[in-house]
Amino acid sequence: MDYEKPLFFRVMQYAERADRDVIDMVSGNPDWEPPEALREGLREYADLPVSEYQYPPSDGLRELREEIASRRNVPIESVIVTNGTGEANYLAMAAALDRDAGEEVVLTDPVYPYYPGKTGMLGGEPVYAPVEEDGRLDPDAVRERANEDTAAIVVNSPNNPTGAVYGEDTVEALVEIAEECDAILVSDEVYDHFDHSGRFASALSVDSEHRAVTTGFSKSMAITGLRVGYTVLPPELAEPARTRHMLVNVAGSRPAQHAVLRALRETDPDYYEANRAMLEERIDAFTDALDAAGAEYTRPDGAFYVLARFDGFPGTMENVERLIDEAGVAGMPGDAFGESREDWLRFALVTPRAQEAADRLASFFN
Amino acid sequence: MDYEKPLFFRVMQYAERADRDVIDMVSGNPDWEPPEALREGLREYADLPVSEYQYPPSDGLRELREEIASRRNVPIESVIVTNGTGEANYLAMAAALDRDAGEEVVLTDPVYPYYPGKTGMLGGEPVYAPVEEDGRLDPDAVRERANEDTAAIVVNSPNNPTGAVYGEDTVEALVEIAEECDAILVSDEVYDHFDHSGRFASALSVDSEHRAVTTGFSKSMAITGLRVGYTVLPPELAEPARTRHMLVNVAGSRPAQHAVLRALRETDPDYYEANRAMLEERIDAFTDALDAAGAEYTRPDGAFYVLARFDGFPGTMENVERLIDEAGVAGMPGDAFGESREDWLRFALVTPRAQEAADRLASFFN
């Protein structure tokens, strides 16, 4: 399995070189507007005095950490602001593995490909728990694979690529398994603002020394390029994670943190609600057209991806290229996410042309 | 030895709590204005379309890499834009250690404390080559400590904390040692715009598969908080470094990269020249007053730090606190930089009050 990014670039490059109009549903890059207060925060930063161009605190601007801690109802010491959710996952997984409490990392299959990539880089051993065909995670599938060698259990809810949302029972069971095995549940919740089911439960709702939450503003504020995320860690992990963060990055980028702080303070819940509603419309339109195309799919409970399977058309890179050339739709091959989804294709609903894309798929397959 | 940052924070906190006016000479935070084009670049970014808020290329905005490659006369494939020089050093050192060509890392004593910190985190073994009292590095001191177990030789020129500048002969000899030992010379040149001697030689002037250069815009553009740096790596190291960068950070922060690109293109050489001249005036004023205080010191050939020794007043944290309370001057304890400078104090000339600080020291010690 390759990391998503190089594969993503390969698909993007292929789509760009295509001799026709292609609808891009490859990446997880939101195509909607960031909050106006975020742009305002950047403008404001441009005129701040020199002292605001100097190193921020390594673990993030104090006011940003305060705002996060207060919103999430956690102690400020547990919050480390990171260079996006990617670094948050890296820090949490490294801290879990550095505890000398095992070297196995339980992941799900299908999996977001950065997790096995990080596991390997950190010297851990990935172990895969299969999820149901509709994306639901049965905690027993994790329990069967967790033991005293387990350092971490890494899950993502709402899930990329399945669209599954793990409810309270699942999250509680996962924390319990982590406690039993002296492991750390790393719960990546970067899509938490895109819960279409109303059932999403954050791992922060369970108080435990064995759970870490990672998230960020990349998706909720449509700013994947600004790189502002954070992790909430138990005390035992927060100190080594702070040290690693300092030794790797010194600190995050200050204009981005300044702008996110302003956007957090000033953005009305309507902003998030409108984007979620817009995505739900795209999901409706896309899945209706998938029905017309005779595809198999699961309607996502969260996030903004749809996994679809077309009869006799497995999710290989070759078929992805055919769809680009012959249908004008670019998705991701399912095998990027593990063996269990080799027959599938992932489509990211980050384009206003989602319905048109599905219509093109319907014409192609009919 | 502790990392500079926590110690730096301890000193800063002590200075802030002091019941008097204290001149801050603790950190390496430039106190002068960033280029106007940098602020202009941030303003411009605030109004760019949504697509410019999405992930930049993982290894940095294409136009920024092109600008760097063209200015440094290196192939664009050798350039990775990083989250500041800190990440550049981390990537270069990790790539050197991951070659399975040894686990020792030759550092200098005194040393910039992040280097041993990174070495330890990456599973390497630090070995120290002493420098002359005036900061000069005799390549033979490195040669004596380098062998087949050496993975990397990490040097910093212009040097923090000594102010030494390594000339062409030294740099050539260091590359030669790296080649002989199948090691990588990691040359951190973040202070290259502050060469007061005219003798500075970049390791890029020596063509070799065994040298990596790390640097950034934090000091030259007075933007330590923006986190834009880069590394120039030989082909064998560039690929694993790109993978690690992606797995740790995904990408750097886009508004910062956009602003640096604009500043690189539009900033006149006068900007850099004026700041260097201003620092040279501060050095004159500060060292004149150190003479009056009867201190021992070496006039820095580069960068903006002065190491000074006061008779019977070693560079301990306790004495740093005494100077804050009784003289109103905050510096860094010499033992932060290794055993060889335990008697010394480091003063960063990042305040227009450098002469006043030295006068205060003169009164205190006379």
XYZ file of C-alpha atoms in Angstrom:
732
model
C 0.000 0.000 0.000
C 1.254 3.417 -0.967
C 0.684 6.638 0.983
C -2.323 8.553 -0.188
C -0.390 11.633 -1.183
C 1.925 10.244 -3.865
C -0.955 8.222 -5.284
C -3.187 11.258 -5.059
C -0.567 13.223 -7.017
C -0.327 10.469 -9.628
C -4.074 10.526 -10.139
C -4.173 14.328 -10.206
C -1.366 14.498 -12.740
C -3.057 11.950 -14.937
C -6.312 13.923 -14.765
C -4.543 17.199 -15.603
C -2.902 15.698 -18.673
C -6.182 14.238 -19.927
C -7.357 15.637 -23.231
C -10.853 16.456 -21.934
C -12.801 18.064 -19.107
C -12.382 16.032 -15.907
C -14.364 16.463 -12.687
C -11.888 16.249 -9.791
C -13.128 14.067 -6.917
C -9.688 12.876 -5.895
C -8.498 14.824 -2.891
C -9.924 15.759 0.502
C -9.558 19.466 -0.263
C -12.752 21.346 0.599
C -13.749 23.608 -2.306
C -15.901 26.005 -0.271
C -15.006 29.347 1.281
C -13.097 29.586 4.584
C -14.835 31.707 7.238
C -14.668 35.435 6.484
C -13.114 35.972 9.952
C -10.227 33.745 8.889
C -9.382 36.003 5.951
C -9.893 38.962 8.282
C -7.422 37.424 10.740
C -4.793 37.119 8.005
C -5.309 40.749 6.964
C -5.036 41.835 10.598
C -1.859 39.812 11.098
C -0.159 41.512 8.141
C -0.107 44.782 10.096
C 0.890 43.499 13.521
C 4.149 44.661 15.130
C 7.449 42.798 14.779
C 6.993 40.956 18.062
C 4.085 39.035 16.497
C 6.453 37.766 13.798
C 8.651 36.088 16.393
C 8.387 32.461 17.585
C 4.964 31.657 19.022
C 4.998 29.361 22.056
C 6.114 25.962 20.794
C 2.796 24.340 21.680
C 0.756 27.120 20.081
C -0.435 30.660 20.749
C -1.630 30.841 24.332
C -5.007 32.353 23.408
C -5.596 29.673 20.794
C -4.878 26.921 23.317
C -7.167 28.646 25.819
C -9.954 28.878 23.255
C -9.566 25.201 22.327
C -9.356 24.040 25.962
C -12.445 26.002 26.871
C -14.472 24.749 23.885
C -13.424 21.140 24.426
C -13.650 21.358 28.217
C -10.141 19.982 28.789
C -7.182 21.343 30.791
C -5.016 23.698 28.737
C -1.946 21.567 29.554
C -3.462 18.706 27.565
C -3.607 20.741 24.332
C -0.760 20.962 21.821
C -1.356 22.975 18.664
C 0.276 21.198 15.708
C 1.142 21.691 12.052
C -2.202 20.252 10.968
C -3.914 17.030 12.031
C -1.146 15.110 10.281
C 1.401 16.211 12.869
C -1.135 15.655 15.659
C -1.470 12.008 14.609
C 2.289 11.669 14.328
C 2.828 13.052 17.852
C 0.093 10.980 19.463
C 1.230 7.752 17.777
C 4.888 8.431 18.608
C 4.036 9.111 22.249
C 2.003 5.887 22.413
C 4.820 3.836 20.886
C 7.532 5.489 23.003
C 5.908 4.232 26.201
C 7.597 0.827 25.779
C 4.195 -0.753 26.275
C 4.103 -2.695 23.018
C 4.885 -2.053 19.383
C 1.727 -3.120 17.608
C -0.700 -0.544 16.250
C -4.245 -1.716 15.581
C -5.662 -0.016 12.491
C -8.855 -0.612 10.555
C -9.145 -2.031 7.050
C -9.971 0.038 5.006
C -7.521 2.516 6.437
C -6.459 6.102 5.848
C -3.036 5.327 4.323
C -1.037 7.807 6.384
C -1.633 5.683 9.519
C 0.319 2.618 8.329
C 2.917 5.015 6.871
C 3.426 6.719 10.238
C 3.363 3.379 12.053
C 6.197 2.063 9.891
C 8.265 5.244 10.222
C 7.917 5.062 14.011
C 9.042 1.428 14.129
C 5.598 0.042 14.978
C 3.861 -2.989 13.540
C 0.427 -2.469 11.936
C -2.350 -4.971 12.672
C -5.643 -4.627 10.800
C -9.150 -4.983 12.169
C -11.701 -5.358 9.367
C -14.810 -3.179 9.421
C -18.267 -4.203 8.222
C -19.095 -3.653 4.568
C -21.126 -0.562 5.503
C -18.147 0.842 7.432
C -19.351 0.104 10.969
C -16.584 -0.958 13.367
C -17.430 -3.822 15.685
C -15.271 -3.270 18.796
C -14.872 -7.054 19.069
C -12.888 -7.020 15.815
C -10.455 -4.676 17.584
C -10.539 -6.647 20.845
C -9.534 -9.836 19.013
C -6.408 -8.120 17.676
C -5.430 -6.136 20.787
C -3.131 -7.587 23.412
C -0.226 -6.691 25.673
C 1.897 -5.860 22.596
C -0.582 -3.223 21.476
C 0.787 0.309 21.796
C -2.048 2.148 20.067
C -5.429 1.737 18.429
C -5.911 4.365 15.727
C -9.410 5.120 14.515
C -10.993 7.846 12.424
C -14.593 8.955 12.922
C -16.300 10.303 10.876
C -14.319 8.003 8.657
C -12.252 8.531 5.546
C -12.910 6.606 3.287
C -16.027 4.741 4.531
C -18.127 7.641 5.801
C -18.906 5.671 8.984
C -19.577 7.543 12.235
C -18.774 5.753 15.484
C -21.365 6.293 18.202
C -20.957 6.506 21.964
C -21.036 2.743 22.574
C -18.269 2.094 20.056
C -16.064 4.862 21.415
C -16.552 3.680 25.000
C -15.722 0.111 24.028
C -12.571 1.235 22.190
C -11.343 3.207 25.211
C -12.054 0.181 27.396
C -9.977 -2.063 25.121
C -7.123 0.478 25.215
C -7.293 0.486 29.028
C -7.316 -3.299 29.227
C -4.218 -3.576 26.997
C -2.356 -0.588 28.429
C -2.599 0.956 24.971
C -3.631 4.416 23.748
C -6.748 4.974 21.661
C -5.813 7.642 19.104
C -9.099 9.049 17.848
C -8.709 11.179 14.711
C -11.803 13.366 14.585
C -10.855 15.848 11.875
C -14.255 15.405 10.162
C -16.241 15.999 13.364
C -18.065 18.992 11.869
C -19.422 16.772 9.114
C -21.610 14.343 11.049
C -24.717 13.777 8.962
C -26.110 11.148 11.342
C -26.295 13.065 14.608
C -24.664 10.047 16.284
C -21.014 11.149 16.381
C -19.326 10.788 19.777
C -15.919 12.309 20.463
C -13.467 10.209 22.449
C -13.195 13.277 24.712
C -16.593 12.250 26.085
C -14.836 9.334 27.799
C -12.461 10.353 30.559
C -9.389 8.144 30.465
C -5.591 8.262 30.597
C -5.690 5.939 27.601
C -7.231 8.117 24.933
C -5.761 10.800 22.721
C -7.823 12.945 20.392
C -6.384 14.465 17.209
C -8.142 16.967 15.010
C -7.732 20.267 13.234
C -9.306 23.105 11.308
C -8.306 21.949 7.802
C -11.684 20.475 6.939
C -14.080 22.412 9.188
C -12.709 25.779 7.996
C -11.734 24.605 4.482
C -8.060 25.448 5.030
C -6.016 22.312 4.357
C -3.133 24.571 3.261
C -2.865 26.515 6.535
C -1.783 23.558 8.675
C -3.393 24.162 12.058
C -4.437 21.148 14.082
C -4.192 19.993 17.664
C -4.042 17.003 19.910
C -5.541 16.509 23.373
C -3.316 14.158 25.328
C -3.278 12.613 28.791
C -0.533 14.028 31.065
C 1.789 11.028 30.614
C 1.896 11.630 26.851
C 1.703 15.426 26.711
C 5.250 15.992 27.922
C 7.056 13.671 25.472
C 4.800 14.935 22.663
C 5.746 18.553 23.486
C 9.434 17.646 23.368
C 9.092 15.843 20.038
C 7.067 18.704 18.573
C 9.791 21.144 19.623
C 12.611 18.999 18.268
C 10.873 18.420 14.937
C 9.104 21.717 14.207
C 10.070 24.189 16.965
C 6.573 25.683 16.563
C 3.721 26.065 14.093
C 3.202 28.997 11.741
C 1.941 32.093 13.495
C -0.176 33.848 10.818
C -2.161 30.626 10.373
C -2.684 30.246 14.144
C -3.646 33.912 14.492
C -6.227 33.614 11.707
C -7.692 30.376 13.080
C -8.050 31.959 16.530
C -10.002 34.861 15.094
C -12.152 32.519 12.985
C -12.852 30.292 16.008
C -14.026 33.281 18.017
C -16.097 35.017 15.385
C -17.539 32.345 13.122
C -21.211 31.721 13.595
C -22.496 28.107 13.853
C -24.403 28.890 10.637
C -21.153 28.721 8.686
C -20.559 25.100 9.644
C -24.245 24.223 9.320
C -24.475 25.648 5.810
C -21.466 23.650 4.623
C -22.802 20.460 6.155
C -26.190 21.008 4.478
C -24.467 21.715 1.168
C -22.548 18.440 1.483
C -25.733 16.551 2.291
C -27.263 17.890 -0.926
C -24.203 16.718 -2.830
C -24.468 13.290 -1.200
C -28.149 13.055 -2.222
C -27.467 14.057 -5.799
C -24.413 11.842 -6.142
C -25.946 8.732 -4.618
C -29.194 9.148 -6.614
C -27.115 9.139 -9.779
C -25.102 6.163 -8.488
C -28.396 4.305 -8.127
C -29.132 5.147 -11.754
C -25.671 3.835 -12.682
C -26.389 0.558 -10.902
C -23.510 1.018 -8.488
C -23.212 -0.426 -5.024
C -22.385 2.143 -2.318
C -22.994 3.069 1.288
C -24.500 6.462 1.958
C -21.951 8.222 4.219
C -23.037 9.044 7.766
C -20.213 11.574 7.989
C -17.301 13.276 6.203
C -17.506 13.832 2.437
C -16.426 10.671 0.661
C -18.436 7.983 -1.097
C -17.070 4.493 -1.759
C -18.752 2.946 -4.780
C -18.441 -0.395 -6.547
C -19.317 -0.972 -10.187
C -19.901 -4.514 -11.342
C -16.863 -5.970 -13.103
C -14.894 -2.760 -12.719
C -12.451 -3.113 -9.759
C -10.875 -0.044 -8.138
C -7.462 -0.306 -9.739
C -5.290 2.574 -10.931
C -5.895 1.336 -14.472
C -9.671 1.659 -14.081
C -9.263 5.055 -12.410
C -7.392 6.163 -15.540
C -10.121 4.735 -17.785
C -12.776 6.717 -15.887
C -10.727 9.878 -16.326
C -10.287 9.332 -20.045
C -13.661 7.868 -20.928
C -16.064 9.295 -18.338
C -14.318 12.518 -17.314
C -14.469 11.718 -13.588
C -11.382 11.358 -11.363
C -11.626 9.306 -8.133
C -9.182 7.381 -5.968
C -8.471 3.662 -6.421
C -9.875 1.645 -3.529
C -6.688 -0.346 -3.087
C -5.061 2.822 -1.736
C -7.076 2.134 1.418
C -6.213 -1.525 1.923
C -7.059 -4.910 0.539
C -10.680 -4.963 1.620
C -11.710 -2.175 -0.747
C -9.773 -3.239 -3.844
C -12.995 -3.490 -5.816
C -14.115 0.003 -4.867
C -13.507 3.595 -5.922
C -13.526 6.590 -3.593
C -15.117 9.846 -4.704
C -14.575 13.044 -2.700
C -17.566 15.374 -2.818
C -15.431 18.481 -2.990
C -16.869 19.848 -6.180
C -20.185 21.547 -6.998
C -20.280 19.185 -10.004
C -20.925 16.023 -7.927
C -24.242 15.308 -9.609
C -22.810 15.893 -13.084
C -20.010 13.472 -12.190
C -22.481 10.821 -11.139
C -24.474 11.376 -14.355
C -21.275 10.843 -16.330
C -20.667 7.626 -14.397
C -24.259 6.526 -15.136
C -23.760 7.111 -18.882
C -20.429 5.309 -18.810
C -21.750 2.215 -17.035
C -25.097 2.004 -18.844
C 22.230 19.472 28.802
C 18.737 20.790 28.300
C 17.230 21.959 25.004
C 17.523 25.667 24.447
C 13.832 26.276 24.282
C 12.694 25.147 27.726
C 15.723 26.848 29.261
C 15.029 29.908 27.152
C 11.481 29.920 28.507
C 12.710 29.554 32.072
C 15.015 32.530 31.656
C 12.312 34.581 29.917
C 9.789 33.800 32.623
C 12.245 34.762 35.340
C 12.976 38.030 33.527
C 9.288 38.818 33.111
C 8.609 38.295 36.811
C 11.532 40.505 37.836
C 10.552 43.601 39.740
C 12.536 45.940 37.465
C 13.284 46.884 33.870
C 15.197 44.047 32.194
C 16.888 44.199 28.781
C 16.070 40.951 26.965
C 19.102 39.405 25.269
C 17.944 35.826 25.686
C 16.451 34.577 22.468
C 17.480 34.518 18.803
C 14.383 36.487 17.806
C 15.297 39.359 15.465
C 13.677 42.576 16.691
C 13.793 44.417 13.361
C 11.137 44.753 10.664
C 10.468 41.966 8.158
C 10.664 43.058 4.497
C 7.686 45.190 3.436
C 7.055 42.740 0.560
C 6.543 40.001 3.146
C 3.698 41.913 4.801
C 2.413 42.711 1.311
C 2.478 38.996 0.483
C 0.343 38.207 3.544
C -2.154 40.928 2.613
C -2.328 39.583 -0.914
C -2.827 36.011 0.316
C -5.831 37.033 2.419
C -7.791 37.777 -0.769
C -6.760 34.792 -2.888
C -9.380 32.275 -4.066
C -10.266 29.103 -2.168
C -7.892 26.960 -4.221
C -4.967 28.816 -2.643
C -6.193 27.709 0.794
C -5.829 24.042 -0.157
C -2.776 21.822 0.429
C 0.346 23.222 -1.173
C 2.689 20.632 -2.703
C 4.131 18.669 0.206
C 7.679 19.838 -0.527
C 6.653 23.471 -0.890
C 5.015 25.821 -3.396
C 6.479 25.113 -6.819
C 7.369 28.762 -7.481
C 9.124 29.034 -4.120
C 11.216 25.937 -4.840
C 12.019 27.310 -8.301
C 13.103 30.640 -6.828
C 15.296 28.912 -4.233
C 16.796 26.481 -6.760
C 17.615 29.296 -9.142
C 19.168 31.504 -6.443
C 21.212 28.644 -4.996
C 22.039 27.168 -8.399
C 20.879 23.668 -7.459
C 18.413 21.278 -9.146
C 14.831 21.868 -8.002
C 14.536 18.171 -7.040
C 17.161 18.734 -4.336
C 15.064 21.392 -2.545
C 12.479 20.595 0.144
C 10.710 23.542 1.776
C 10.266 22.831 5.488
C 8.524 24.139 8.585
C 11.505 26.334 9.444
C 15.190 25.447 9.646
C 14.375 23.271 12.658
C 12.498 20.777 10.495
C 15.176 21.043 7.799
C 17.796 19.914 10.326
C 15.518 17.136 11.557
C 14.948 15.810 8.012
C 18.603 15.992 6.986
C 19.807 14.311 10.192
C 17.116 11.616 9.975
C 17.992 10.887 6.340
C 21.688 10.650 7.257
C 20.985 8.266 10.148
C 18.495 6.160 8.175
C 21.194 5.194 5.640
C 22.437 2.447 7.967
C 25.914 3.861 7.535
C 26.663 4.478 11.199
C 24.887 5.922 14.216
C 27.323 8.489 15.526
C 26.736 12.178 14.936
C 29.740 14.464 15.285
C 28.753 17.796 16.826
C 30.835 20.703 18.056
C 31.268 21.798 21.652
C 29.861 24.389 22.254
C 26.774 23.253 20.421
C 23.356 24.578 19.483
C 21.335 22.426 21.907
C 18.696 21.271 19.415
C 21.339 19.181 17.603
C 21.998 16.745 20.457
C 18.251 16.777 21.180
C 17.430 15.710 17.616
C 20.305 13.205 17.612
C 18.914 11.484 20.698
C 15.344 11.456 19.402
C 16.541 9.852 16.157
C 18.454 7.130 17.996
C 21.908 8.522 17.168
C 24.929 8.891 19.418
C 26.432 12.382 19.786
C 30.222 12.781 19.707
C 31.696 16.209 20.426
C 34.558 17.929 18.641
C 35.860 20.887 20.658
C 36.318 24.228 18.911
C 39.045 26.772 19.646
C 38.396 29.349 22.330
C 37.692 31.943 19.633
C 35.167 29.607 17.989
C 37.263 28.470 15.038
C 36.767 24.811 14.100
C 39.907 22.877 13.256
C 38.790 20.153 10.814
C 41.342 17.822 12.423
C 39.275 17.904 15.633
C 36.402 16.512 13.578
C 38.619 14.060 11.676
C 39.840 12.564 14.959
C 36.259 11.784 15.985
C 34.888 10.637 12.624
C 35.037 7.010 11.546
C 32.979 4.324 9.861
C 30.313 4.630 12.570
C 29.765 8.301 11.738
C 26.389 8.966 10.115
C 26.521 12.762 10.122
C 28.664 15.755 10.973
C 26.480 18.692 11.956
C 27.953 22.180 11.866
C 26.540 25.682 12.029
C 28.205 28.622 10.284
C 27.883 31.518 11.043
C 27.751 29.925 14.460
C 25.331 30.160 17.346
C 26.648 30.691 20.027
C 30.302 31.420 19.154
C 29.890 33.845 16.229
C 32.530 31.918 14.257
C 32.339 31.837 10.451
C 33.837 28.827 8.672
C 35.756 29.727 5.509
C 36.182 27.785 2.294
C 39.084 25.639 3.511
C 37.162 24.476 6.580
C 34.021 23.655 4.612
C 36.012 21.748 1.973
C 37.827 19.773 4.650
C 34.539 18.914 6.401
C 32.986 17.624 3.162
C 36.128 15.585 2.546
C 35.879 14.003 6.003
C 32.210 13.181 5.359
C 33.162 11.538 2.056
C 35.964 9.540 3.658
C 33.641 8.185 6.363
C 30.577 7.693 4.160
C 28.843 10.267 6.355
C 26.736 13.350 5.560
C 27.914 16.857 6.389
C 24.807 18.727 7.552
C 25.647 22.411 7.245
C 23.149 24.675 9.011
C 23.581 28.099 7.428
C 20.556 29.932 8.803
C 22.723 32.960 9.721
C 24.319 33.212 6.254
C 22.996 36.756 5.735
C 24.878 37.865 8.847
C 28.488 37.323 7.834
C 30.474 40.263 9.205
C 33.814 38.828 8.093
C 33.284 38.416 4.350
C 34.772 34.915 4.691
C 31.610 32.793 4.885
C 31.513 29.810 2.529
C 28.354 27.806 1.982
C 28.704 24.037 1.793
C 26.820 24.348 -1.498
C 30.093 25.656 -2.959
C 31.443 22.100 -2.675
C 29.765 19.618 -4.993
C 29.339 16.305 -3.200
C 26.804 13.566 -2.540
C 27.852 13.830 1.093
C 26.690 17.294 2.019
C 23.292 18.623 2.996
C 22.569 22.301 3.529
C 19.828 23.509 5.859
C 18.673 27.078 6.191
C 15.625 29.305 6.271
C 14.182 32.787 6.245
C 13.579 33.111 9.998
C 16.657 35.193 10.687
C 17.326 36.874 7.320
C 13.726 38.156 7.094
C 13.141 38.489 10.869
C 10.251 36.001 10.799
C 11.040 33.232 13.298
C 7.277 32.815 13.821
C 6.433 32.091 10.171
C 8.349 28.784 9.945
C 9.715 28.697 6.430
C 13.026 26.980 5.860
C 14.492 24.543 3.387
C 17.071 21.857 2.887
C 19.169 21.085 -0.182
C 19.851 17.352 -0.260
C 21.726 14.932 -2.508
C 19.414 12.600 -4.511
C 19.960 9.610 -2.212
C 18.603 11.599 0.749
C 15.960 13.736 -0.937
C 13.500 10.889 -1.451
C 13.449 9.535 2.123
C 13.374 13.116 3.443
C 10.330 13.914 1.270
C 8.556 10.813 2.614
C 9.336 11.712 6.229
C 8.251 15.315 5.695
C 4.950 14.099 4.284
C 4.353 11.578 7.063
C 5.162 14.113 9.804
C 3.787 17.405 8.492
C 1.967 16.692 5.191
C 3.075 20.167 4.059
C 4.133 23.571 5.382
C 1.825 26.535 5.919
C 0.798 28.213 2.691
C 0.334 31.889 3.671
C 3.858 31.889 5.117
C 5.317 30.311 1.956
C 3.380 32.716 -0.258
C 4.644 35.724 1.688
C 8.255 34.496 1.699
C 8.125 33.956 -2.074
C 6.978 37.519 -2.620
C 9.606 38.870 -0.211
C 12.359 36.835 -1.912
C 11.418 38.252 -5.295
C 10.931 41.872 -4.301
C 13.285 42.609 -1.436
C 16.241 44.739 -2.359
C 19.741 43.688 -1.178
C 19.733 46.981 0.798
C 17.292 45.433 3.266
C 19.720 42.696 4.259
C 22.687 45.063 4.121
C 21.032 47.604 6.421
C 20.226 44.948 9.041
C 23.753 43.574 8.921
C 25.198 47.086 9.328
C 22.824 47.748 12.222
C 23.997 44.532 13.907
C 27.621 45.494 13.388
C 26.939 48.778 15.170
C 25.358 46.877 18.031
C 28.357 44.558 18.176
C 30.716 47.563 18.349
C 28.726 49.234 21.074
C 28.258 46.062 23.095
C 31.852 44.878 22.900
C 33.227 48.364 23.699
C 31.164 48.324 26.855
C 32.274 44.742 27.610
C 35.859 46.030 27.436
C 34.909 48.654 29.973
C 33.383 45.915 32.144
C 36.635 43.951 32.016
C 34.958 40.964 30.365
C 36.592 38.427 28.129
C 34.822 37.862 24.796
C 35.342 37.096 21.122
C 34.028 39.605 18.651
C 31.594 37.618 16.463
C 32.515 37.188 12.798
C 28.897 36.320 12.055
C 25.367 35.920 13.432
C 24.258 38.086 16.358
C 25.413 36.538 19.595
C 28.285 37.430 21.917
C 29.750 34.977 24.398
C 31.283 36.795 27.333
C 33.086 35.686 30.478
C 33.250 37.719 33.664
C 35.951 36.883 36.161
C 34.635 34.742 39.050
C 31.106 34.777 37.639
C 30.419 31.470 35.821
C 27.529 31.129 33.353
C 25.125 29.283 35.613
C 21.379 29.732 35.771
C 21.868 31.189 39.251
C 24.179 33.894 37.918
C 21.845 34.572 34.987
C 19.123 35.230 37.555
C 21.440 37.518 39.546
C 22.170 39.570 36.425
C 18.449 39.902 35.757
C 17.718 41.036 39.307
C 20.785 43.149 39.986
C 21.907 44.407 36.575
C 18.661 44.303 34.596
C 20.179 42.257 31.764
C 18.933 38.815 30.697
C 21.287 36.443 28.826
C 21.572 32.692 28.417
C 23.680 30.489 30.695
C 26.713 29.136 28.837
C 26.162 25.624 30.088
C 23.113 25.433 27.822
C 25.636 25.062 24.986
C 27.828 22.345 26.468
C 30.516 21.864 29.032
C 33.159 23.965 27.327
C 31.291 27.230 27.841
C 30.093 26.720 31.407
C 31.945 29.842 32.487
C 30.365 31.982 29.799
C 27.140 33.853 29.171
C 25.522 34.328 25.768
C 23.951 37.653 24.865
C 21.732 37.957 21.767
C 21.987 41.387 20.142
C 18.305 41.494 19.293
C 17.545 44.727 21.078
C 18.301 48.351 20.261
C 19.405 48.618 23.896
C 22.541 46.496 23.459
C 24.866 49.316 24.485
C 22.723 50.197 27.487
C 22.833 46.523 28.489
C 26.612 46.479 28.285
C 26.796 49.679 30.321
C 24.634 48.016 32.972
C 26.995 45.032 32.970
C 29.966 47.405 33.300
C 28.396 49.092 36.332
C 27.542 45.745 37.891
C 31.016 44.281 37.495
C 32.963 47.436 38.395
